[in-house]
Coordinates of C-alpha atoms in Angstrom, one line a residue:
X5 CA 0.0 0.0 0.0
X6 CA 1.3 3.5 -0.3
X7 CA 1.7 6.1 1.7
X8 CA -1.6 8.1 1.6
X9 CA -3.6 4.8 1.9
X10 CA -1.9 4.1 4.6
X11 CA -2.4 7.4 6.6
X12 CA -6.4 6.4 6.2
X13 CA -5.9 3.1 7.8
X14 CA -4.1 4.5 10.9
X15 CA -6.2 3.5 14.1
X16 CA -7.3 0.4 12.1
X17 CA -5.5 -3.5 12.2
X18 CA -3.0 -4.4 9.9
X19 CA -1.1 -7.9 9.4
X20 CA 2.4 -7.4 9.6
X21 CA 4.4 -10.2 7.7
X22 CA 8.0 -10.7 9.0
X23 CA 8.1 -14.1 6.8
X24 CA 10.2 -16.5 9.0
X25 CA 10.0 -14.6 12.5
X26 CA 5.7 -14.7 12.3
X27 CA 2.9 -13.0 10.9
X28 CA 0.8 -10.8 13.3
X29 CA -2.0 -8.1 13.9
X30 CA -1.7 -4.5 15.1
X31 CA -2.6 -1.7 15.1
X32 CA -1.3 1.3 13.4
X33 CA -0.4 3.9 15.3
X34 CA 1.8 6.0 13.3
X35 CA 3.0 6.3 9.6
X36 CA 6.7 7.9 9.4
X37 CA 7.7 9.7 6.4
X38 CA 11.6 10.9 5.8
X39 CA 12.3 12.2 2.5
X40 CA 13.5 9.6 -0.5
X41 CA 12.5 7.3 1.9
X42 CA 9.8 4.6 1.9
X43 CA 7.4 5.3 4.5
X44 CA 7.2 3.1 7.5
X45 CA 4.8 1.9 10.0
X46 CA 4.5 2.2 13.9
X47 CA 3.0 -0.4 15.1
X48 CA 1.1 -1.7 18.5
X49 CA 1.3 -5.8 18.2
X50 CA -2.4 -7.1 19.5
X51 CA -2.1 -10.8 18.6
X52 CA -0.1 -13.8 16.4
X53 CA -1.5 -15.0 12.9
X54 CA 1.2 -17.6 12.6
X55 CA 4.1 -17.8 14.6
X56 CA 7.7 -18.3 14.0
X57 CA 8.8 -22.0 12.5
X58 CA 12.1 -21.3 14.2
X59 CA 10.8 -21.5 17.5
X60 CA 9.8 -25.4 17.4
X61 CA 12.5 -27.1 18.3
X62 CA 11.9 -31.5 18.4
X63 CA 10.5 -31.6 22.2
X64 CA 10.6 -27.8 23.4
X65 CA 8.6 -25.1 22.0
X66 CA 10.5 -21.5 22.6
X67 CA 7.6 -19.1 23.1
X68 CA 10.1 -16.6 25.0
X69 CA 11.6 -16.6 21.2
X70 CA 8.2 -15.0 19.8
X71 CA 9.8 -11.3 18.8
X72 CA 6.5 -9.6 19.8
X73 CA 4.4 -9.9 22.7
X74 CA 0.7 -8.0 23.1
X75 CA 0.6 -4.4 23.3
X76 CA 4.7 -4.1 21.7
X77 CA 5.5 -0.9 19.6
X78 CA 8.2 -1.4 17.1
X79 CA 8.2 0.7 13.4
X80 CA 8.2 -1.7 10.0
X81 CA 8.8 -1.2 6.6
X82 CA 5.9 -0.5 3.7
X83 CA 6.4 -3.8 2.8
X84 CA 5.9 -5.9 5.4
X85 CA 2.4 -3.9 6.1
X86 CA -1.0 -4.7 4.6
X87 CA -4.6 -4.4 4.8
X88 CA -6.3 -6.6 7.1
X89 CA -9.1 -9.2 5.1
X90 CA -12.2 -8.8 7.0
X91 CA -12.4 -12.7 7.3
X92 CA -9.3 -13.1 9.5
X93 CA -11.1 -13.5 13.1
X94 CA -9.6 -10.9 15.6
X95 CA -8.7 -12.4 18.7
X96 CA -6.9 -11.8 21.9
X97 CA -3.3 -12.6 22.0
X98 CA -3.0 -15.7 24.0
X99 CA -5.9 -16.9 22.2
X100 CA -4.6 -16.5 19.3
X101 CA -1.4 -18.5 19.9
X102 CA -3.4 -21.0 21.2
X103 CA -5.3 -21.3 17.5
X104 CA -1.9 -21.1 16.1
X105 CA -0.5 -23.8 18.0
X106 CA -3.7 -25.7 17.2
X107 CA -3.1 -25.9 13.4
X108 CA 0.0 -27.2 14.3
X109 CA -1.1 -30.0 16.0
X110 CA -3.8 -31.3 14.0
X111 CA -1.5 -30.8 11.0
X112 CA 1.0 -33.0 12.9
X113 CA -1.3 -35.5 14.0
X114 CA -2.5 -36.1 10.5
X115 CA 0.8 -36.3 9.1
X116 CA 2.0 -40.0 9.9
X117 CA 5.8 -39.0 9.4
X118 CA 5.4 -36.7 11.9
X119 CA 8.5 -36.4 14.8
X120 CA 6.4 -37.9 18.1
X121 CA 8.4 -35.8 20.3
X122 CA 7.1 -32.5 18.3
X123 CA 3.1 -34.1 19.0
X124 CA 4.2 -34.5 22.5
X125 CA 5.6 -30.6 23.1
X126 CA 2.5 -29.4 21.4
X127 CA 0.5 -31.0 24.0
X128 CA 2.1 -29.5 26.8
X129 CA 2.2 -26.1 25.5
X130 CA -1.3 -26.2 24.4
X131 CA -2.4 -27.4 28.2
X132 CA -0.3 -25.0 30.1
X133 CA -1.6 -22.5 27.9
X134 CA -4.9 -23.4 28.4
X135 CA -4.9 -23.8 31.8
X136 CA -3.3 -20.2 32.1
X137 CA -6.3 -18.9 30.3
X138 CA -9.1 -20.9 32.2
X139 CA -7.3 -19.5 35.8
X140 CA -7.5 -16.2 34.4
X141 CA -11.0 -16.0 33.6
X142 CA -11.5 -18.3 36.7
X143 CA -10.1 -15.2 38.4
X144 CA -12.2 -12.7 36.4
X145 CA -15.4 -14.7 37.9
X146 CA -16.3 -15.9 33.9
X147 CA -19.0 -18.7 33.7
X148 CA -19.8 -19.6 30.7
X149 CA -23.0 -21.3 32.0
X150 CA -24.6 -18.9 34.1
X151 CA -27.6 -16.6 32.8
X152 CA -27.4 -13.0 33.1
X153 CA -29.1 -10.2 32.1
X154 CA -29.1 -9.7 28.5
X155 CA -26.6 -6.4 27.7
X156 CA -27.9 -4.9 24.6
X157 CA -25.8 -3.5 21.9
X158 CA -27.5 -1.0 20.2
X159 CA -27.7 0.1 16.7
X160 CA -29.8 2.1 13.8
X161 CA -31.6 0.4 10.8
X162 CA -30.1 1.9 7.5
X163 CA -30.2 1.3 3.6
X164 CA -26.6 2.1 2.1
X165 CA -25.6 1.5 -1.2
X166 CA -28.1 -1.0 -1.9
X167 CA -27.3 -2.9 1.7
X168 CA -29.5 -3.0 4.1
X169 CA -27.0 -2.4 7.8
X170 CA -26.7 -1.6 10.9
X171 CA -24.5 1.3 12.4
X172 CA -23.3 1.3 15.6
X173 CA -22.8 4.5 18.0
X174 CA -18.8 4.8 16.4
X175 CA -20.2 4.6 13.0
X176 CA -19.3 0.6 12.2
X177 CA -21.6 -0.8 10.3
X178 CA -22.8 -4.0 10.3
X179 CA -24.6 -5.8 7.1
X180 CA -27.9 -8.0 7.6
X181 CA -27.7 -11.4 6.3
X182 CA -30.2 -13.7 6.9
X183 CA -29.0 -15.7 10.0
X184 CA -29.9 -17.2 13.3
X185 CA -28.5 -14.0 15.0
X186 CA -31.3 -12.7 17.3
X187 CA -32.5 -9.1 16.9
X188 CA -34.6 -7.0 19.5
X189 CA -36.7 -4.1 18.9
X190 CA -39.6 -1.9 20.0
X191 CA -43.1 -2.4 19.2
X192 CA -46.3 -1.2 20.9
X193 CA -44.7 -0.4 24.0
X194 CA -42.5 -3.7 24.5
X195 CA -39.5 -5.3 23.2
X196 CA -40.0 -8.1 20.8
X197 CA -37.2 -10.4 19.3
X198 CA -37.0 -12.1 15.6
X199 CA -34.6 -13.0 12.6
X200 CA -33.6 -11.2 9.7
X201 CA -35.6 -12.6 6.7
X202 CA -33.9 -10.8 4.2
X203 CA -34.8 -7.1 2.0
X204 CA -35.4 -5.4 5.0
X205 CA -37.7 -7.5 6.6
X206 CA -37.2 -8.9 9.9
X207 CA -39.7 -12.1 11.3
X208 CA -40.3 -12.9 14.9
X209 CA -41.1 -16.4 15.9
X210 CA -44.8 -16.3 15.8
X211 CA -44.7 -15.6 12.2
X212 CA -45.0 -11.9 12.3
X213 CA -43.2 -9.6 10.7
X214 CA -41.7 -5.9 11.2
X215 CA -40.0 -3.8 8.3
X216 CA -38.2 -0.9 10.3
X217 CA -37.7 2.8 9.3
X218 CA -34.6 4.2 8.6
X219 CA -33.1 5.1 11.5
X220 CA -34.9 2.6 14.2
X221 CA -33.5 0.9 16.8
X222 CA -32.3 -2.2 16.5
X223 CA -31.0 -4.0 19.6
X224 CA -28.4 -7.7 19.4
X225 CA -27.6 -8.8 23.2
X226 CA -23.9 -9.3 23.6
X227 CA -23.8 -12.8 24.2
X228 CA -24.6 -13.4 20.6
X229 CA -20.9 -12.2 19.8
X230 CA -19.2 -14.9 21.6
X231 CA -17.9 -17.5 19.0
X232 CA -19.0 -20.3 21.4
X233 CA -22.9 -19.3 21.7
X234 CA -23.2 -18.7 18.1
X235 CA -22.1 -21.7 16.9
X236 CA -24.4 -24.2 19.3
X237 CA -27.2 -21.2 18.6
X238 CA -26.7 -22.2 14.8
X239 CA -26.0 -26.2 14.9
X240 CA -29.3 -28.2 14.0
X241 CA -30.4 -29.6 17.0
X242 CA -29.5 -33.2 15.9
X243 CA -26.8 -31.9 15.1
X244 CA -26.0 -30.2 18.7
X245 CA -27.3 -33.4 20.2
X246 CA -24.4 -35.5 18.4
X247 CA -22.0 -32.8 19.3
X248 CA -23.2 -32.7 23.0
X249 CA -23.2 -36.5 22.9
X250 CA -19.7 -36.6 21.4
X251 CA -18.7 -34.0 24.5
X252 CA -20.4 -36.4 27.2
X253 CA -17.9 -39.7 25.7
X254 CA -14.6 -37.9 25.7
X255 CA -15.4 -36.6 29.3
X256 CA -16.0 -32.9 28.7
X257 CA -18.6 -30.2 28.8
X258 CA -19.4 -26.9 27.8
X259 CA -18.0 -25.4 30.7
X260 CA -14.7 -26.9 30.0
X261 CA -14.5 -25.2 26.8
X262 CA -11.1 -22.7 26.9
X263 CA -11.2 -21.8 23.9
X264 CA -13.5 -21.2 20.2
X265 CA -11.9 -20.2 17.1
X266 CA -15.5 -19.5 15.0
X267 CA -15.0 -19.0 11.3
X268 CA -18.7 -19.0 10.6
X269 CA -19.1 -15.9 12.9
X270 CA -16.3 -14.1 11.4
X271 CA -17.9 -14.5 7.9
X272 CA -21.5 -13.6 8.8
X273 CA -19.8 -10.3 10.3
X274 CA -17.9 -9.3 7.6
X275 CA -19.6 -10.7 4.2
X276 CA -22.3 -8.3 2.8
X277 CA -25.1 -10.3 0.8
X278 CA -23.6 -13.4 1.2
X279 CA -26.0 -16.9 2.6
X280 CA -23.5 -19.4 1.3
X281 CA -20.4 -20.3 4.2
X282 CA -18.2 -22.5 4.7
X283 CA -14.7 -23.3 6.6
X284 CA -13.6 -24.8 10.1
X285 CA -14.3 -23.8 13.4
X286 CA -11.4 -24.9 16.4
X287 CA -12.6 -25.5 19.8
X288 CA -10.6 -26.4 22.9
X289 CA -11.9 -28.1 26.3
X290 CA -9.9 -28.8 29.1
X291 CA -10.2 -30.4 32.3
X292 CA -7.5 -31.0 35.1
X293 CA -7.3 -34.7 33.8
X294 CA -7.2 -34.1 29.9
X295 CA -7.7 -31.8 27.1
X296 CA -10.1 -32.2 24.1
X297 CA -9.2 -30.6 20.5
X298 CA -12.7 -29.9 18.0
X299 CA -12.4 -29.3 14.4
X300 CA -15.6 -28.6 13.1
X301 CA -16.2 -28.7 9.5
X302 CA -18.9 -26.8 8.1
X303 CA -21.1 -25.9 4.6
X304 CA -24.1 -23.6 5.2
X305 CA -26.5 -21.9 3.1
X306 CA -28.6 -19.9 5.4
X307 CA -31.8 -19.0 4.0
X308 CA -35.2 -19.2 6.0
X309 CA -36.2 -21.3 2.8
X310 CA -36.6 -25.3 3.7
X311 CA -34.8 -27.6 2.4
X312 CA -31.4 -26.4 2.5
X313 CA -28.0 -28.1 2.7
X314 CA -26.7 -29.2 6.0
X315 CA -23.0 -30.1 6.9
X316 CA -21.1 -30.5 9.9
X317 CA -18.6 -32.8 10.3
X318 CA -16.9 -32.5 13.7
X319 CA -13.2 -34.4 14.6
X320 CA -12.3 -35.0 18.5
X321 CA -8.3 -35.5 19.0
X322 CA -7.6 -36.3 22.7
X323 CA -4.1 -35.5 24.4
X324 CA -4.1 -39.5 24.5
X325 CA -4.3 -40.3 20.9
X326 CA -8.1 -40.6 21.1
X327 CA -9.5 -39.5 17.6
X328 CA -13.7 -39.8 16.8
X329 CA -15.3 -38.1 13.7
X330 CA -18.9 -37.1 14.3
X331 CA -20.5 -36.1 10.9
X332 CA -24.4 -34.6 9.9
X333 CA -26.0 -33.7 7.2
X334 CA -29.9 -33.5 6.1
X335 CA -29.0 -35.4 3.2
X336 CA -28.6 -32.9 0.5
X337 CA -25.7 -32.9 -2.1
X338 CA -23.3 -29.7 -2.3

């Protein structure tokens, strides 16, 4: 990018591409100009998109080594600067090691020539990590389980450019795709909830439906951003019950769950017009005796139309060795 377009973006995330020491996200604070020089970037690190291969070594993995840890300023070159896709998921920084050093496991564990003593590092790495986290928010009084008061974001009904969106009170807009994301509004005197149906139109569950004005308010409770909510919220229930069944045999729970890596989210966030998806999710659960790796494999089209496809295909790796597939589908062909 050049200079100008990068004096738009500052404020906003960038991935910064050091090739061999790691790929990362931060923000830019700063763009440096000197003249007959290439402009440079200052940079606040907020989390890891791939880390260094240098740093696994057989049976240790040097985190220490990372060159950046959260919240680090350091200046970069043009080059290694550029614009953020909207479908990388933006996560916390231990998290996003974690997700990292994921991939790197299930890519080992499906590689049979794989070193043993690589698998085995992984493992610890990924528990200590995980256990760091689950104290953490142990410590912050987080229960994934417990009910609370719904805390409403809240937001304006537009039509921009052809897109029907919703703007939040810093101006971020967010398009309406037809989805299993909950929406809240006003109506003769009391809030009422529904779906997005698509051109405008919204549909609560008793078959009713509402087609705001520009420039109502919409409401979405907060819960429906966390990666973990939305992706049971959106599983077929057979589906969920295979999932949930899956969770009961390898000895875990939702409340174990450290960690969710949800693609699907990400996409329905960040894709305007769009009711075809597809990708993996990554999901962690941990207990003090084991941990439990997920990948969920997924193909949506979501429409409120019937008869459309279904796929999930779900793949449990234990820290034991243990591997079970899981796989749904309502029987139609992609």
């Amino acid at each position: 990018m050049d200079r100008k377009e990068a004096q738009q973006l500052v404020g906003q995330l960038l991935i910064v591409d050091l090739g061999v020491d790691g790929v990362y996200l931060g923000e830019l604070v700063n763009v440096v100009t000197e003249p007959k020089k290439p402009w440079r970037g200052e940079v606040r690190i907020f989390s890891v998109l791939s880390l260094p291969d240098s740093i696994f070594r057989d049976d240790t993995i040097a985190l220490h080594e990372v060159p950046y840890d959260e919240g680090d300023i350091d200046l970069f070159r043009s080059q290694q600067l550029k614009r953020r896709p909207q479908q990388i998921q933006i996560e916390p920084y231990l998290d996003s090691v974690l997700t990292d050093l994921k991939r790197r496991y299930i890519r080992l564990k499906n590689d049979v020539s794989a070193p043993s003593a690589e698998l085995e590092a992984l493992e610890v790495y990924i528990k200590t990590l995980t256990s760091q986290k689950r104290r953490t928010e142990r410590t912050k009084g987080h229960n994934a389980g417990n009910d609370e008061a719904p805390f409403y974001n809240e937001y304006t009904f537009h039509f921009r450019d052809n897109h029907y969106v919703l703007v939040d009170s810093k101006g971020e807009s967010l398009y309406l795709t037809p989805s299993h994301f909950e929406y809240v509004w006003h109506q003769q005197g009391k809030l009422v909830s529904g779906r997005y149906e698509g051109d405008g139109v919204f549909v609560r569950d008793n078959g009713v439906r509402y087609i705001p004005e520009e420039n109502s308010v919409m409401l979405i409770d907060q819960k429906q951003f966390d990666p973990y909510y939305i992706l049971r919220k959106e599983l077929d229930p057979v589906a969920l019950q295979g999932f949930e069944y899956n969770l009961q045999l390898h000895d875990v729970s939702h409340r174990d769950l450290i960690h969710c890596y949800n693609s699907l989210l990400e996409q329905l966030l960040n894709r305007e017009n769009e009711t075809s998806f597809q990708g993996v999710n990554f999901l962690t659960f941990q207990t003090d005796e084991h941990f439990v790796l997920v990948q969920h494999h997924f193909k949506r089209n979501l429409t409120f139309e019937s008869g459309q496809p279904v796929y999930d295909r779900f793949e449990f790796t234990t820290d034991k060795g243990k591997r079970t597939i899981s796989l749904y589908t309502n029987a139609f062909r992609f």
